[in-house]
GROMACS .gro file of C-alpha atoms in nm:
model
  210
    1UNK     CA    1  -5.285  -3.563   0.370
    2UNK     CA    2  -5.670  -3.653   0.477
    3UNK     CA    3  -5.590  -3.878   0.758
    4UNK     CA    4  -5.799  -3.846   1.064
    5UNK     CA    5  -6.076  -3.670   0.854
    6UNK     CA    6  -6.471  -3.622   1.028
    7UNK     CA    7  -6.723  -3.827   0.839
    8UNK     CA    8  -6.850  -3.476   0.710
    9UNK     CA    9  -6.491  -3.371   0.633
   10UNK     CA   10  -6.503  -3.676   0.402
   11UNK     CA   11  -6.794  -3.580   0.265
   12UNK     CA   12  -6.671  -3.267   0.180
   13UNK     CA   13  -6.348  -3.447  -0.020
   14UNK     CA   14  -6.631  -3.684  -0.208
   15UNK     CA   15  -6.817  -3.360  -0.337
   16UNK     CA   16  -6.535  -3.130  -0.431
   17UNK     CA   17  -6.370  -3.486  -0.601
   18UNK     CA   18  -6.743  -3.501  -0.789
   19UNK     CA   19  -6.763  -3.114  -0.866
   20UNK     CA   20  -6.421  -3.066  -0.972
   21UNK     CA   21  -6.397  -3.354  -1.229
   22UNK     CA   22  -6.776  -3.288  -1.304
   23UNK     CA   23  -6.637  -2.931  -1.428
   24UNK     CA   24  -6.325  -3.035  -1.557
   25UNK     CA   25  -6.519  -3.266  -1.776
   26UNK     CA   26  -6.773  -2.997  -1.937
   27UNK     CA   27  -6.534  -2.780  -1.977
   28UNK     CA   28  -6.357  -3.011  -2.207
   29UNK     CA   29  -6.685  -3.050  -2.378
   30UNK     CA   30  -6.726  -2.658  -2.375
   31UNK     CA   31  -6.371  -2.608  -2.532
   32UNK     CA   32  -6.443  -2.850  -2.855
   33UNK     CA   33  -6.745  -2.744  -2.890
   34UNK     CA   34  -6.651  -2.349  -2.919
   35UNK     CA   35  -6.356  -2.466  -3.143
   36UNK     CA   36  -6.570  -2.639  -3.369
   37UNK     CA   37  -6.634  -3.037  -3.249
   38UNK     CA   38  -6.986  -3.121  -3.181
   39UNK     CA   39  -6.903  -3.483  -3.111
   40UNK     CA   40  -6.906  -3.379  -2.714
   41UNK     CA   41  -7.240  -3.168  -2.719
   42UNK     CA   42  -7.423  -3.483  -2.944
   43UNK     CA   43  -7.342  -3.726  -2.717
   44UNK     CA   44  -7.485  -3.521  -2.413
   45UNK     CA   45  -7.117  -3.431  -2.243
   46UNK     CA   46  -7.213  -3.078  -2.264
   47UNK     CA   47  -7.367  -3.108  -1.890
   48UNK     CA   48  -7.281  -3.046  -1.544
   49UNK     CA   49  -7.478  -3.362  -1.474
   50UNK     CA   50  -7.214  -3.603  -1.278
   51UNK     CA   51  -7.362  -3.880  -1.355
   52UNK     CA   52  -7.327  -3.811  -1.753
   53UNK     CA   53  -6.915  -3.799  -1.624
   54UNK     CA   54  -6.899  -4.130  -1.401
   55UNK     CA   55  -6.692  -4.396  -1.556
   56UNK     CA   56  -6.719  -4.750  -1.384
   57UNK     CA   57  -6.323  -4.815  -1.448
   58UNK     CA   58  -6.169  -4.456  -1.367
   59UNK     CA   59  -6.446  -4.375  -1.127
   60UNK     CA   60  -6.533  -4.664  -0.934
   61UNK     CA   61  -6.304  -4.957  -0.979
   62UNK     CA   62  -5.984  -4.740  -0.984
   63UNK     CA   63  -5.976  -4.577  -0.653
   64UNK     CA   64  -6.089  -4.932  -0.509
   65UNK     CA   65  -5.789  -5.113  -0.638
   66UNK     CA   66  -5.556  -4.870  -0.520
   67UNK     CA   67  -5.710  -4.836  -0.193
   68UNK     CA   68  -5.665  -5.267  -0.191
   69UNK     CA   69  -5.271  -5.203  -0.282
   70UNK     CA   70  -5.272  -4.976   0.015
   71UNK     CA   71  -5.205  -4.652  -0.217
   72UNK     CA   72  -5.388  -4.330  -0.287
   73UNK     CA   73  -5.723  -4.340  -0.459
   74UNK     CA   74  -5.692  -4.145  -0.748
   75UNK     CA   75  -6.013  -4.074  -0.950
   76UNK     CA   76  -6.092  -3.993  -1.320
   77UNK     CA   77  -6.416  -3.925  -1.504
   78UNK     CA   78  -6.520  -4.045  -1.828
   79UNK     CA   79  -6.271  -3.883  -2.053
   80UNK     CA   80  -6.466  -3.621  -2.327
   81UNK     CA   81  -6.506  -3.750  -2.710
   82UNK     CA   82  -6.368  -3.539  -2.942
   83UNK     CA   83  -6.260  -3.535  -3.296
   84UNK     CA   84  -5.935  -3.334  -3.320
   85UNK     CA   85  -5.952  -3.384  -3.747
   86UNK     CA   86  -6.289  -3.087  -3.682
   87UNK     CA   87  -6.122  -2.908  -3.402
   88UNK     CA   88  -5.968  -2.533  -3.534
   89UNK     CA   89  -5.627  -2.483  -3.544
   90UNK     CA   90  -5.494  -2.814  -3.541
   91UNK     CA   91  -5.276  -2.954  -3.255
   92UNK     CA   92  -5.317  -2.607  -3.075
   93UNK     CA   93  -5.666  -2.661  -3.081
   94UNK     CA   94  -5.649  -2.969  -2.927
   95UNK     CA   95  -5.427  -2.881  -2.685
   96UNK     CA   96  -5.683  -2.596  -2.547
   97UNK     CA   97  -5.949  -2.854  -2.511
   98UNK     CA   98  -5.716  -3.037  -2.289
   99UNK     CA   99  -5.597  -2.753  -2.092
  100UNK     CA  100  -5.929  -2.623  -2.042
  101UNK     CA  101  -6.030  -2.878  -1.786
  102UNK     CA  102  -5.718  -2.867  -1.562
  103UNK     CA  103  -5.696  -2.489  -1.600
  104UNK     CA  104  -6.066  -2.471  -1.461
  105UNK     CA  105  -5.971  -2.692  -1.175
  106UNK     CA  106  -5.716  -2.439  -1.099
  107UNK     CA  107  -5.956  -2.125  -1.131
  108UNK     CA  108  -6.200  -2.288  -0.867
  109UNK     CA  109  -5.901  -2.363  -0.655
  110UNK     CA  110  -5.827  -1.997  -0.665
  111UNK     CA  111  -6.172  -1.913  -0.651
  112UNK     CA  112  -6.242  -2.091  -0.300
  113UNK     CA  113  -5.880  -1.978  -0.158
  114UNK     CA  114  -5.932  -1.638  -0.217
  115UNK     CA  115  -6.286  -1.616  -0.037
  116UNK     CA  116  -6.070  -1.847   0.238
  117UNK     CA  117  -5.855  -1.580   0.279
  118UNK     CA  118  -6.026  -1.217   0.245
  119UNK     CA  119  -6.375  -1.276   0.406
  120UNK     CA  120  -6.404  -1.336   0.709
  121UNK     CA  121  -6.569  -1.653   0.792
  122UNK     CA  122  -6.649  -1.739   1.193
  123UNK     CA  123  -6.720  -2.140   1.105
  124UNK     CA  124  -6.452  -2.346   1.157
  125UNK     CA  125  -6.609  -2.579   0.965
  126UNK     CA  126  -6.670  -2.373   0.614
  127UNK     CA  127  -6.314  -2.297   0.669
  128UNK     CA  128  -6.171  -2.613   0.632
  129UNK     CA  129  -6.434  -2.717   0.333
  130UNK     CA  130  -6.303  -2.448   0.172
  131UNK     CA  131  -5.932  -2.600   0.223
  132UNK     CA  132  -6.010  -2.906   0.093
  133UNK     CA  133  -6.202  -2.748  -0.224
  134UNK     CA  134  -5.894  -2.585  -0.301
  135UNK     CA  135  -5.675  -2.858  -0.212
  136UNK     CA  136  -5.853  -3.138  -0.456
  137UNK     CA  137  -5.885  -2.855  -0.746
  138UNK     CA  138  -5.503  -2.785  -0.712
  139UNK     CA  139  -5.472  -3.150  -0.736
  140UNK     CA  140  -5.664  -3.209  -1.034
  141UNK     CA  141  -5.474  -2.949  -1.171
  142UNK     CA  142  -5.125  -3.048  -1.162
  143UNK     CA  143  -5.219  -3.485  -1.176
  144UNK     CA  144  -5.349  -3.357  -1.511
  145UNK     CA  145  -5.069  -3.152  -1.611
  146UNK     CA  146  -4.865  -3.416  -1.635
  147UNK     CA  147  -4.787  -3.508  -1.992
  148UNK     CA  148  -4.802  -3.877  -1.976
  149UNK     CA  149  -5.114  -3.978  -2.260
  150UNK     CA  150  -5.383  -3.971  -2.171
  151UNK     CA  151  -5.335  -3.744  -1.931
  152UNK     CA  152  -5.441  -3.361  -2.047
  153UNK     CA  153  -5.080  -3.221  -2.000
  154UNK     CA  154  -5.009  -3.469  -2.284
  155UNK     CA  155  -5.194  -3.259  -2.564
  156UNK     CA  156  -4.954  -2.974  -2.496
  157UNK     CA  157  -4.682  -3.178  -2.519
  158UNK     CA  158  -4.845  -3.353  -2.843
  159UNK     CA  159  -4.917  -3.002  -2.997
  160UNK     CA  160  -4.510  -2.934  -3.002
  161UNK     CA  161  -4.345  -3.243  -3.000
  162UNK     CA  162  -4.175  -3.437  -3.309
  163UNK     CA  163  -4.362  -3.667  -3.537
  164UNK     CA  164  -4.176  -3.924  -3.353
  165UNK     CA  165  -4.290  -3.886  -2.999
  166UNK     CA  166  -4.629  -3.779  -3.157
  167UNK     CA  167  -4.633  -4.123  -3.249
  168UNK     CA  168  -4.561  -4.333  -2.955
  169UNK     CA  169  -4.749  -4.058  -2.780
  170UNK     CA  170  -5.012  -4.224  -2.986
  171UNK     CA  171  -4.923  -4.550  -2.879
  172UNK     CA  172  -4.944  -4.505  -2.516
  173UNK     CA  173  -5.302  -4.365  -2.580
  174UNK     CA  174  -5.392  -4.673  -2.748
  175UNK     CA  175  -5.390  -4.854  -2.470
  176UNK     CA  176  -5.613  -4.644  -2.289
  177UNK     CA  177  -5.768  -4.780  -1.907
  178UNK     CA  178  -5.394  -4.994  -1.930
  179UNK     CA  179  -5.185  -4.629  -1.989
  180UNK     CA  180  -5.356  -4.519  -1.704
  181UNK     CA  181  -5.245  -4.832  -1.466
  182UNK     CA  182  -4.891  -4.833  -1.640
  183UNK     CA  183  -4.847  -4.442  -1.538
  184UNK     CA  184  -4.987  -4.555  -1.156
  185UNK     CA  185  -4.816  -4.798  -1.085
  186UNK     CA  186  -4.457  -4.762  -1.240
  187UNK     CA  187  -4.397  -4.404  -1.357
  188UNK     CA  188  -4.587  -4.229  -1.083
  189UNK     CA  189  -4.373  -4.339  -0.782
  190UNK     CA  190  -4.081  -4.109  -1.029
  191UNK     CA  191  -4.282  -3.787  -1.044
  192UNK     CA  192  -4.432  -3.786  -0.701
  193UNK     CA  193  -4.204  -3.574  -0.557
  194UNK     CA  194  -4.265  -3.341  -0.821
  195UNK     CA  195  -4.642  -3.316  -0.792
  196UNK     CA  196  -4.618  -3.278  -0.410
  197UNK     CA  197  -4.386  -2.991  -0.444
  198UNK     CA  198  -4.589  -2.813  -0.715
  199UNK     CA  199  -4.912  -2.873  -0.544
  200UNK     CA  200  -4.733  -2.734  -0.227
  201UNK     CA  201  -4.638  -2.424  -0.411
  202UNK     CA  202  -4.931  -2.394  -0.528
  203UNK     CA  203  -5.151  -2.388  -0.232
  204UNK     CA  204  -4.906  -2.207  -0.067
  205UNK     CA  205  -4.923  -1.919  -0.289
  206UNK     CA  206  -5.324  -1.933  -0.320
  207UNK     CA  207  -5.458  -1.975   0.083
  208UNK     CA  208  -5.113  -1.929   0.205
  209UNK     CA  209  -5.024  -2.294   0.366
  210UNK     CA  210  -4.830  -2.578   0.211
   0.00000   0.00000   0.00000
């Protein structure tokens, strides 16, 4: 999908990737921290800094090893600390701090599409920055949707599932930068087509192409 990109359509990619999970990630920090956890605000999350959000694994070494196995880089941030046992309202609670990033990442997506489509914009180029905005938000969106731990869809999934699955929920977590390579590289290739056709819905519906 960004094959044969400009150098400054590439630049464009690397800031809406750095804005989008820079927002994603405060807003997590925003959502405990209105619902009662602090841990995110003490520990200086609270920020739209980037570099507070950087993760040298999920950030940096990630996307490079997938770019070496000839796949798509896919970028995460630093996930947010929280302690769910001082969120309110239990599980539900939880599961709003982890919707509120990917639900963000959808607002700006819908945000930057409709400008893209009602004002009229003579630049070519703003035009297609405004594309890819919406196009990496969407994507952020539904990648984190998913409810694989410790992906963000998972706390929705964790806030009505069985004890059971809550527990090997749990497990999967545990393993934490290894979930995330286990979900890449196996289960990922399953839900693809998924994702693409959600995504494509998506953007179709918000700046009308697919």
């Amino acid at each position: 999908m960004f094959d044969n990109l400009s150098a400054v359509q590439l630049l464009v990619v690397f800031g809406s990737l750095l804005i989008g999970m820079t927002v994603h990630e405060a807003m997590h920090a925003f959502a405990g921290h209105w619902l009662g956890d602090s841990t995110a605000f003490e520990e200086g999350r609270l920020t739209l800094n980037p570099l507070k959000h950087i993760d040298l694994y999920t950030t940096v070494l990630l996307p490079m090893i997938l770019i070496l196995f000839g796949l798509p880089p896919i970028f995460a941030a630093k996930p947010v600390p929280f302690n769910p046992n001082r969120v309110r309202y239990d599980e539900f609670g939880v599961a709003l701090v982890g919707l509120a990033g990917p639900f963000t990442n959808l607002a700006m997506a819908c945000i930057a599409g409709l400008i893209f489509r009602l004002v009229p914009i003579a630049s070519n180029g703003i035009s297609d920055a405004l594309v890819i905005f919406t196009l990496i938000n969407v994507g952020l969106f539904v990648f984190n949707m998913i409810p694989f731990p410790p992906l963000d869809g998972s706390r929705l999934l964790y806030a009505f599932a069985p004890e059971p699955l809550q527990r090997v929920m749990r497990s999967i977590e545990g393993f934490g930068f290894g979930a995330i390579l286990l979900f890449i590289f196996i289960i990922y290739q399953f839900v693809a087509p998924v994702v693409g056709a959600v995504m494509e819905g998506i953007l179709r519906i918000i700046v009308g192409i697919g």
